[in-house]
PDB file of C-alpha atoms in Angstrom:
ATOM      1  CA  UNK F   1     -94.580  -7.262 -36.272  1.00  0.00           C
ATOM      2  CA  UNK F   2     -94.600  -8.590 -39.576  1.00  0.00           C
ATOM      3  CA  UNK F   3     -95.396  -6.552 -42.257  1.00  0.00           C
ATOM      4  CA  UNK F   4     -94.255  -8.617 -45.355  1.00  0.00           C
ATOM      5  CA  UNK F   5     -96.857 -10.562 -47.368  1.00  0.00           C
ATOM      6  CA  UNK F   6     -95.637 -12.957 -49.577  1.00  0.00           C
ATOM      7  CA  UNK F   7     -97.691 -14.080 -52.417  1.00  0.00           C
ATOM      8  CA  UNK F   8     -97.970 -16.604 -53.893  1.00  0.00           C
ATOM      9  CA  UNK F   9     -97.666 -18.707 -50.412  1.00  0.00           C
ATOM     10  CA  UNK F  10     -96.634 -21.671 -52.759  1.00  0.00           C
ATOM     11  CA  UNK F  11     -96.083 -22.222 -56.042  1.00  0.00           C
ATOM     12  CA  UNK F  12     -95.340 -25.578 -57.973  1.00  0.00           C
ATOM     13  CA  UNK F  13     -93.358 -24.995 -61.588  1.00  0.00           C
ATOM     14  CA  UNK F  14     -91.540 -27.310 -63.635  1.00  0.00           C
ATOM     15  CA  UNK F  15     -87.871 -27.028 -63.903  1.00  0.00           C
ATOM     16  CA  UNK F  16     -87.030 -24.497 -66.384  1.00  0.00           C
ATOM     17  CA  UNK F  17     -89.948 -22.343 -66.224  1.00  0.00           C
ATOM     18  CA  UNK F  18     -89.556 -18.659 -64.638  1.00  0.00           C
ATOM     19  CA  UNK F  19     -90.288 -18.269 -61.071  1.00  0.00           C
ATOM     20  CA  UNK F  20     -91.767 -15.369 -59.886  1.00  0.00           C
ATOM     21  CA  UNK F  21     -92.617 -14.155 -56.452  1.00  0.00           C
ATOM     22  CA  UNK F  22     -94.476 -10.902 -54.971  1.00  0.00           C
ATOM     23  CA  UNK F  23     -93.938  -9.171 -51.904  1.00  0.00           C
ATOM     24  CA  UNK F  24     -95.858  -6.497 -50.238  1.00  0.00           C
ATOM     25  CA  UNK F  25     -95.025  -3.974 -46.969  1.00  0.00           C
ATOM     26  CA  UNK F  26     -96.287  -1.274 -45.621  1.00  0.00           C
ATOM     27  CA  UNK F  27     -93.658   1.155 -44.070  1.00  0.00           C
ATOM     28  CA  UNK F  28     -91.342   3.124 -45.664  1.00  0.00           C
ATOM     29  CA  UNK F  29     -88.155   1.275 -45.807  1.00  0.00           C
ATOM     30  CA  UNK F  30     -84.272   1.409 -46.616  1.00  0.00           C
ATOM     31  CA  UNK F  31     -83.647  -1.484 -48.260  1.00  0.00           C
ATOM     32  CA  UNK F  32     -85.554  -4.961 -49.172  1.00  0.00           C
ATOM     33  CA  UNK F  33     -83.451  -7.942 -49.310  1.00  0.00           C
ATOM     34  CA  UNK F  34     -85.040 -11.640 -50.005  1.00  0.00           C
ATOM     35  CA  UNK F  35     -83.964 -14.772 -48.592  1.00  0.00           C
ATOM     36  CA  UNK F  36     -84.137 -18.399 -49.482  1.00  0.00           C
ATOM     37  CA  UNK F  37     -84.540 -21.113 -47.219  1.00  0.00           C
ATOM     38  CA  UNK F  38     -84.183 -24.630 -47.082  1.00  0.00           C
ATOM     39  CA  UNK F  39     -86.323 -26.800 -45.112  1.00  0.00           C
ATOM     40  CA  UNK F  40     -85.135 -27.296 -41.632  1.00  0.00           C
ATOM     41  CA  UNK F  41     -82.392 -24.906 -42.311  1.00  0.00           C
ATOM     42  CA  UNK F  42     -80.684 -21.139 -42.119  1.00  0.00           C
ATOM     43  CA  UNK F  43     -81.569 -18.379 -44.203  1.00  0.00           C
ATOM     44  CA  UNK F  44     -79.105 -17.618 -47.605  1.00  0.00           C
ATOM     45  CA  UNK F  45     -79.268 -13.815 -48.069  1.00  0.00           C
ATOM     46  CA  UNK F  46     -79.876 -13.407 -52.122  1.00  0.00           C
ATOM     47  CA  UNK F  47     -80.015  -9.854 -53.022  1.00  0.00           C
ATOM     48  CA  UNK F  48     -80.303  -6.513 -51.191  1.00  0.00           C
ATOM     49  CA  UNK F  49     -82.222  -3.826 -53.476  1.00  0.00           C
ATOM     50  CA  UNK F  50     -82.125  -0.292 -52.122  1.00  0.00           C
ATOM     51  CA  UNK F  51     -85.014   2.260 -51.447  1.00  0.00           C
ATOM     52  CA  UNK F  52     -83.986   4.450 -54.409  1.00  0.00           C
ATOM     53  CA  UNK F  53     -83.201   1.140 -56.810  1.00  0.00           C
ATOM     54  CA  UNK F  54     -86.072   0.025 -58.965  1.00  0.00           C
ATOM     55  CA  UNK F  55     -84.302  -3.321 -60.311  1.00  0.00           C
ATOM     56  CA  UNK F  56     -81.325  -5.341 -59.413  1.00  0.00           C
ATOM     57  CA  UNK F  57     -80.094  -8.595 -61.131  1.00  0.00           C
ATOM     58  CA  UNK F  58     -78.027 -11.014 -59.845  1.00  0.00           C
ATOM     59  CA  UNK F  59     -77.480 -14.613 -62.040  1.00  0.00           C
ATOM     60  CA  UNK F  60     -80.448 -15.839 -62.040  1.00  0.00           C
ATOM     61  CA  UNK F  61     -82.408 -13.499 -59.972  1.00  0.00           C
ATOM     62  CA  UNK F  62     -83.541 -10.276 -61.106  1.00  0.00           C
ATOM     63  CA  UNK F  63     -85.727  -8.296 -58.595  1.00  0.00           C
ATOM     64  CA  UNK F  64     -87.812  -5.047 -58.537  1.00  0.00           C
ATOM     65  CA  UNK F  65     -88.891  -2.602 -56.265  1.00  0.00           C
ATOM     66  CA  UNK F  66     -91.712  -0.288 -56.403  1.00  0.00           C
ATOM     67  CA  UNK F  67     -92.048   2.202 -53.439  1.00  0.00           C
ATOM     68  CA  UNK F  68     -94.769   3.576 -54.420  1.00  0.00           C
ATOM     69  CA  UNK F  69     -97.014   0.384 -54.608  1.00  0.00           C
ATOM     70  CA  UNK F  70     -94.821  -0.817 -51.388  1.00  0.00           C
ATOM     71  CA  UNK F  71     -94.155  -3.930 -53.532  1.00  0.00           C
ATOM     72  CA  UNK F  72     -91.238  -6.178 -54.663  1.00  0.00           C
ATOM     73  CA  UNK F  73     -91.120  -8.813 -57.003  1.00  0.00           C
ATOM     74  CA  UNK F  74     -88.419 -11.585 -57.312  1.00  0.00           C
ATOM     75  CA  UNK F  75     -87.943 -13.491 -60.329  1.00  0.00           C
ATOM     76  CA  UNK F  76     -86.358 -16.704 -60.944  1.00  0.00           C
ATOM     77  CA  UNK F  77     -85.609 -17.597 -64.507  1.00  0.00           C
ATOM     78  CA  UNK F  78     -84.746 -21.106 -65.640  1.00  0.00           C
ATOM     79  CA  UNK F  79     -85.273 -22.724 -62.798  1.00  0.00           C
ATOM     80  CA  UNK F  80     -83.902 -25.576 -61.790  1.00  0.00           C
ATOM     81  CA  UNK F  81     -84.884 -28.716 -59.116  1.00  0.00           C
ATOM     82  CA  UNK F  82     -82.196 -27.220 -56.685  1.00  0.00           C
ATOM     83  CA  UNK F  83     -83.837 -23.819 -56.098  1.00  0.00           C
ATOM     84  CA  UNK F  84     -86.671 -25.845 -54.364  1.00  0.00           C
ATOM     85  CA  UNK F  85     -87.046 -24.091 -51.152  1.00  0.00           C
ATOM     86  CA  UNK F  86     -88.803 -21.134 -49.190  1.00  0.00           C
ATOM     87  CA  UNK F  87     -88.124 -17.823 -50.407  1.00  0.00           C
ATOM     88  CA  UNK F  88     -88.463 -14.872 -47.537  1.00  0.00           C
ATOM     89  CA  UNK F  89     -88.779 -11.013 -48.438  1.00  0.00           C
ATOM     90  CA  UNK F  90     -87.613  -9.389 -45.309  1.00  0.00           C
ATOM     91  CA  UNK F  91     -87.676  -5.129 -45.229  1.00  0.00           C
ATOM     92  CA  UNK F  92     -85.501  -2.801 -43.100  1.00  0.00           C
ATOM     93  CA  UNK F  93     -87.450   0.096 -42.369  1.00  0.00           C
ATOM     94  CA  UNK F  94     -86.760   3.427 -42.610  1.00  0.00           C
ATOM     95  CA  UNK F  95     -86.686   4.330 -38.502  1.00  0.00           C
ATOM     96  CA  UNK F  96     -84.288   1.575 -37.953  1.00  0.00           C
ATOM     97  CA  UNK F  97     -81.216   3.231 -38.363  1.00  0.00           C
ATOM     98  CA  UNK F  98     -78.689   3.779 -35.604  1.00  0.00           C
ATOM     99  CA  UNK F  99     -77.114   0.215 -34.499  1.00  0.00           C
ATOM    100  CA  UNK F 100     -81.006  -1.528 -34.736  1.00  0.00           C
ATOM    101  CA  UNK F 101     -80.597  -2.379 -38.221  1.00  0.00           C
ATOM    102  CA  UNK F 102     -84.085  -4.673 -37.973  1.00  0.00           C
ATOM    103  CA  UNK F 103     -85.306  -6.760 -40.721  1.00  0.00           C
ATOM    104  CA  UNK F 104     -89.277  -7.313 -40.829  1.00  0.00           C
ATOM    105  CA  UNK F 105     -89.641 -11.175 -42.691  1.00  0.00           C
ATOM    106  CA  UNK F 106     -93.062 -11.811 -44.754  1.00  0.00           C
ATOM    107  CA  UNK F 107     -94.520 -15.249 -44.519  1.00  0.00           C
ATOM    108  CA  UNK F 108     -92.611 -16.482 -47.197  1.00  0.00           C
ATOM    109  CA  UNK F 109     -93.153 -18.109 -50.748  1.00  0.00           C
ATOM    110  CA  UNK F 110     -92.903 -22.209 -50.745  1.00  0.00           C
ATOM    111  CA  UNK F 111     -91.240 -22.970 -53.816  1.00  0.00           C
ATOM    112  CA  UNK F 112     -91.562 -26.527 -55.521  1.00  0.00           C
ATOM    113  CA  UNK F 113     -89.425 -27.280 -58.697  1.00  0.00           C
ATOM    114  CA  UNK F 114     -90.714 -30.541 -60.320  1.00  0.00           C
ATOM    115  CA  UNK F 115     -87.534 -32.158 -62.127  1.00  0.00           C
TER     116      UNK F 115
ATOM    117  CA  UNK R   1     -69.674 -14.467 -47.922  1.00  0.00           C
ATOM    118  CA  UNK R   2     -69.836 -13.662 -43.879  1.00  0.00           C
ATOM    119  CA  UNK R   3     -70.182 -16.930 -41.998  1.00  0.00           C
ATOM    120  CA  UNK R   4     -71.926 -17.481 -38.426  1.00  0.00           C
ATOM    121  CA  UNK R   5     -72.204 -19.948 -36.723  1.00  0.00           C
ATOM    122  CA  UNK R   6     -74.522 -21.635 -34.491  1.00  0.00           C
ATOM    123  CA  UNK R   7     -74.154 -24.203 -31.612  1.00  0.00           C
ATOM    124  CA  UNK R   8     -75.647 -26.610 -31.004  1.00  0.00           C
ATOM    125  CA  UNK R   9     -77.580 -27.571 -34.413  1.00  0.00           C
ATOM    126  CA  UNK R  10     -80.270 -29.425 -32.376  1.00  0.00           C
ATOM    127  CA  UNK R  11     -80.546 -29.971 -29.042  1.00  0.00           C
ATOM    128  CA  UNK R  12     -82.769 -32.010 -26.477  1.00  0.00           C
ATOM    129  CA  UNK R  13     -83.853 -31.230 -22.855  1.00  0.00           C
ATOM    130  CA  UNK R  14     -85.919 -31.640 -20.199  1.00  0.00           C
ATOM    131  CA  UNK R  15     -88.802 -29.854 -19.186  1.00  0.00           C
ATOM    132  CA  UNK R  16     -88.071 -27.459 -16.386  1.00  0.00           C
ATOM    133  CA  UNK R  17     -84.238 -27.592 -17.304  1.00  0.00           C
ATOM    134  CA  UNK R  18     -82.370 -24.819 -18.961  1.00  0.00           C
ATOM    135  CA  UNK R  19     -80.390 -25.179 -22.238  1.00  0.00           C
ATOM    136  CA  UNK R  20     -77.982 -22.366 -24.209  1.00  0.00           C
ATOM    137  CA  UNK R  21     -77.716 -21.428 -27.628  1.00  0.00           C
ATOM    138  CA  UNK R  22     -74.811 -19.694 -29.184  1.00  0.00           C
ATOM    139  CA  UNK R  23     -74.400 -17.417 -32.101  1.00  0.00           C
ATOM    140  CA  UNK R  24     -70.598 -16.067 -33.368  1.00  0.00           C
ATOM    141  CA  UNK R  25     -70.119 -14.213 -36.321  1.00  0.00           C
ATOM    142  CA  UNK R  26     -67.113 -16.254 -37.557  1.00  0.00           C
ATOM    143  CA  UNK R  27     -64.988 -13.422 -39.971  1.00  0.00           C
ATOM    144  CA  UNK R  28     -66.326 -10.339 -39.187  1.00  0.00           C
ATOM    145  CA  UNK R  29     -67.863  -7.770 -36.086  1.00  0.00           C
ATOM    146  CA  UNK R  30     -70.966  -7.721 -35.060  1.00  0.00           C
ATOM    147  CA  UNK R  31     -72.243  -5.127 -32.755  1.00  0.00           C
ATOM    148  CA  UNK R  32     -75.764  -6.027 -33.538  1.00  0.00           C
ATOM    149  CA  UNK R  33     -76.988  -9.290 -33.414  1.00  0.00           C
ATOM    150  CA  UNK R  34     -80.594 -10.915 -33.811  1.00  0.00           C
ATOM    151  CA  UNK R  35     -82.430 -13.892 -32.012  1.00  0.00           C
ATOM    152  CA  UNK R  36     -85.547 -15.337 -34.095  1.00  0.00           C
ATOM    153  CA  UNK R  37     -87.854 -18.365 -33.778  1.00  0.00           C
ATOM    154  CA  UNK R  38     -89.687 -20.258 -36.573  1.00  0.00           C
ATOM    155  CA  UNK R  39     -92.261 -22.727 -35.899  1.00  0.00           C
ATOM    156  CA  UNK R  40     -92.513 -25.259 -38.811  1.00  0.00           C
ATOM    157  CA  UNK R  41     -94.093 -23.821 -42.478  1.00  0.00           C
ATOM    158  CA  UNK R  42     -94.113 -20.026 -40.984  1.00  0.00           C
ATOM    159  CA  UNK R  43     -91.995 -16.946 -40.806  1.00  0.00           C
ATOM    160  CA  UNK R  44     -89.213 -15.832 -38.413  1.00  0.00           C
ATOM    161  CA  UNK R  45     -90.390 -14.254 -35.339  1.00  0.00           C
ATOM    162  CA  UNK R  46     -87.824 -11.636 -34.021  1.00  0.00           C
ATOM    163  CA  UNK R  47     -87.555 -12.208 -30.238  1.00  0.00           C
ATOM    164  CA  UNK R  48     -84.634  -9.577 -29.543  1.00  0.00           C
ATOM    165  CA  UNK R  49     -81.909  -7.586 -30.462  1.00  0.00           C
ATOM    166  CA  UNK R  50     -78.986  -8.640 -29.110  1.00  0.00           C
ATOM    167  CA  UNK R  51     -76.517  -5.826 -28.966  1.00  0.00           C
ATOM    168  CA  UNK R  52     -72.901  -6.195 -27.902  1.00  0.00           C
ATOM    169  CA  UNK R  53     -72.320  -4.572 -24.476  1.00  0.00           C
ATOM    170  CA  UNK R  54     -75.586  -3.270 -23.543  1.00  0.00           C
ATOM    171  CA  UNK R  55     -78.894  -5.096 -22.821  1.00  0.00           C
ATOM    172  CA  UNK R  56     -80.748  -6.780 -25.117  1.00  0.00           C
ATOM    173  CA  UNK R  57     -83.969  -5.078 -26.718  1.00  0.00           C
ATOM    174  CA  UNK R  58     -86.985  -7.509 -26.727  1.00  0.00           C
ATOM    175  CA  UNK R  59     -90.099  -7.805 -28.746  1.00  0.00           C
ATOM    176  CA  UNK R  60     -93.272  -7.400 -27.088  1.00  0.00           C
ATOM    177  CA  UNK R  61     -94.636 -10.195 -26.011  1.00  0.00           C
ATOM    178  CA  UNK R  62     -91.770 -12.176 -25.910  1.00  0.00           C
ATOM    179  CA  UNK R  63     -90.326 -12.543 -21.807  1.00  0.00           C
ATOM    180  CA  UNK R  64     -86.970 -11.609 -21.103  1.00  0.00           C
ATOM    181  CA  UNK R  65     -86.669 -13.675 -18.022  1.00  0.00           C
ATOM    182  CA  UNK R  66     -87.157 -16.394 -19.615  1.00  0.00           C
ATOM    183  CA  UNK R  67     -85.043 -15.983 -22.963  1.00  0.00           C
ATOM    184  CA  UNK R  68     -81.828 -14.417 -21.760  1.00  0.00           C
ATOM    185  CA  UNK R  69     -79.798 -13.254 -24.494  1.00  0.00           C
ATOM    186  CA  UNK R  70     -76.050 -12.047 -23.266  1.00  0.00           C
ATOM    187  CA  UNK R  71     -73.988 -10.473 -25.926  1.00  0.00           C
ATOM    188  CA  UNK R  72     -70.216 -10.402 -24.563  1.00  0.00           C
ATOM    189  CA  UNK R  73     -67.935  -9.942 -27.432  1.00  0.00           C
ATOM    190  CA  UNK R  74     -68.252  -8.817 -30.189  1.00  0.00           C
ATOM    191  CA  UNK R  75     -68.634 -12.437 -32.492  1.00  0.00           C
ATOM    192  CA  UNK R  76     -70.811 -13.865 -29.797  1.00  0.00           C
ATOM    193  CA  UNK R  77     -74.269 -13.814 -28.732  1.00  0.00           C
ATOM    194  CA  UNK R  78     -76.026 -16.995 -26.411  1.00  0.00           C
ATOM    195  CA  UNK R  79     -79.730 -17.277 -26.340  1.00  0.00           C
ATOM    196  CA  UNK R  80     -80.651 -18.940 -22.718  1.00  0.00           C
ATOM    197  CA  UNK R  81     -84.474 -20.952 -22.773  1.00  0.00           C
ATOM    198  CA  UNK R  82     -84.615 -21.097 -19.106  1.00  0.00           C
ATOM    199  CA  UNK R  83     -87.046 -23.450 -17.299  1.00  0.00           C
ATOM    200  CA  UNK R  84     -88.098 -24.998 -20.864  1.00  0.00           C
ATOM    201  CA  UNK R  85     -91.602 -26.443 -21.535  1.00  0.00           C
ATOM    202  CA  UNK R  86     -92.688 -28.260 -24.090  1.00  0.00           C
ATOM    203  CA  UNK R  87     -94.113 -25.417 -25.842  1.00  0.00           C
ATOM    204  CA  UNK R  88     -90.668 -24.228 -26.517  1.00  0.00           C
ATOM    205  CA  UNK R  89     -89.798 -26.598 -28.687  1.00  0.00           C
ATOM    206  CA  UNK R  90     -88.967 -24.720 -31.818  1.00  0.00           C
ATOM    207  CA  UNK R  91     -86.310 -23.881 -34.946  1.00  0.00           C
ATOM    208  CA  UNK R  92     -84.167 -20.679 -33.299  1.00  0.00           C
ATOM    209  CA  UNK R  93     -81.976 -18.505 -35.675  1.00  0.00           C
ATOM    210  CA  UNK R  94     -79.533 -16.066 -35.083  1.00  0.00           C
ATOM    211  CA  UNK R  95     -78.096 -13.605 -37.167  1.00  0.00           C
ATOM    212  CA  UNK R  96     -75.618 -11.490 -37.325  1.00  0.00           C
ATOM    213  CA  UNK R  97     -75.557  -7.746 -39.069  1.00  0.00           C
ATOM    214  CA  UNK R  98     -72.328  -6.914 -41.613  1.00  0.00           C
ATOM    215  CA  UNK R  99     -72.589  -3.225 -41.939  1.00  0.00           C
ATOM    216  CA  UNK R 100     -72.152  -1.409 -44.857  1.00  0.00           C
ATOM    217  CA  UNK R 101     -72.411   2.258 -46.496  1.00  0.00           C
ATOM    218  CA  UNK R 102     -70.977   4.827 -47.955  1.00  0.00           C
ATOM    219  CA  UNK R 103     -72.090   8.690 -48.412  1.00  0.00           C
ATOM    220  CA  UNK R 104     -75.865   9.216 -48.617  1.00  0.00           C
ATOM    221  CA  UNK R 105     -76.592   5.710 -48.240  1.00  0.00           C
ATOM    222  CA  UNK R 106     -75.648   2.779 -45.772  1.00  0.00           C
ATOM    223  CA  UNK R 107     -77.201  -0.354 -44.244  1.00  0.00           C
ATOM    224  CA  UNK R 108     -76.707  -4.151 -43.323  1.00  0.00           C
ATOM    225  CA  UNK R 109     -76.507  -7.689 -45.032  1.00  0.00           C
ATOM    226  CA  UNK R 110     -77.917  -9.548 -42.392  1.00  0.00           C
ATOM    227  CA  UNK R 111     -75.922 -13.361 -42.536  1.00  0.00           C
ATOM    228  CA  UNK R 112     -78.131 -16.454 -40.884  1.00  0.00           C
ATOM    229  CA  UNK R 113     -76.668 -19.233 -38.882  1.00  0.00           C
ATOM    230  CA  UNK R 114     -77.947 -22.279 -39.650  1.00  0.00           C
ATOM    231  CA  UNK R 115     -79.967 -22.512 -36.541  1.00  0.00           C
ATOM    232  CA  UNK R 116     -81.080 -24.773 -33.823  1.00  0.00           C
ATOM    233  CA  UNK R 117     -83.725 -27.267 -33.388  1.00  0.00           C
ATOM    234  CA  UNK R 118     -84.892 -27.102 -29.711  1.00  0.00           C
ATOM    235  CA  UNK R 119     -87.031 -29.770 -28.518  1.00  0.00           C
ATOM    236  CA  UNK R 120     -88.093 -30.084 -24.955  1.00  0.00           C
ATOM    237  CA  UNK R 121     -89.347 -33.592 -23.607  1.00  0.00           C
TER     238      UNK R 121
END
């Protein structure tokens, strides 16, 4: 099932602005890891953040985790026309371990960058 | 990064006929592997978990007749849509787990092939 919610479902920024995106779950997990996709196309893995790691940066990304609130936030800053494109949170839960290592995708975040 | 790939990209078949999709992890092992479909503007759907030796796990509702997943080495899983309708017709991704860990902690980077557009006439 997915247990992922995405919010916003789209968002629409001009280029250079900050992009930020929320995600919510609802079982305890091991890990959160977002993923951007292009239209039509396979998913790029971005950044994996850990159950006991509250932030993570990478470039341009920086992300948060909150296991309290079940919540996750990814950030974009500076964005550019290129990171057009949806943007997945996907959680591993906390049961999964073993060799079923199975990721649970939200609905996903449409991102538009307006050049 | 990992690489998998996926073959073929698109594909297009008759109704009633059956068509293959395969999924190898290109530089590294994968024991576990993952079959997913996306309709246009929503999520990924996991259908199964493909793992390497040993039947396939499905999701409920999803019929394992009729998408047979073999995995038979360990850098290669094949999706089968057998006797494909129309409603079929969908974007299928694989993916393939890269484990890693260390002491206390350990889990997967999960790498994406690019996927296959099936469409069924």
């Amino acid at each position: 099932s997915q247990q992922g919610e995405e919010d916003p479902q789209a968002l629409s920024i001009q280029e250079g602005e900050n992009a930020t995106m929320n995600c919510s779950y609802k079982t305890s997990i091991n890990n959160l890891q977002w993923y951007r996709q292009n239209s039509g196309r396979g998913l790029v893995h971005l950044i994996l953040i850990r159950s006991n790691e509250r932030e993570k940066h990478s470039g341009r990304l920086r992300v948060t985790l909150d296991t309290s609130k079940k919540s996750s936030s990814l950030l974009i800053t500076a964005s550019r026309a290129a990171d057009t494109a949806s943007y997945f949170c996907a959680t591993e839960g906390a049961n999964s371990g073993g060799s079923n290592y199975k990721l649970t995708f939200g609905k996903g975040t449409l991102l538009t960058v307006n050049p | 990064g990992a690489v998998v790939s996926q073959h073929p990209s698109w594909v297009i078949c008759k109704s009633g006929t059956s068509v293959k999709i395969e999924c190898r992890s290109l530089d590294f092992q994968a024991t576990t592997m993952f079959w997913y479909r996306q309709f246009p503007k929503q999520s990924l759907m996991l259908m199964a978990t493909s793992n390497e030796g040993s039947k396939a796990t499905y999701e409920q509702g999803v019929e394992k007749d009729k998408f047979l997943i073999n995995h038979a080495s360990l850098t290669l899983s094949t999706l089968t849509v057998t006797s494909a309708h129309p409603e079929d017709s969908s974007f299928y991704i694989c993916s393939a787990a890269k484990l890693w860990g260390g002491h206390g902690f350990s889990g997967n980077t999960i790498y994406f092939g690019e996927g296959s557009w099936l469409t069924v006439v």
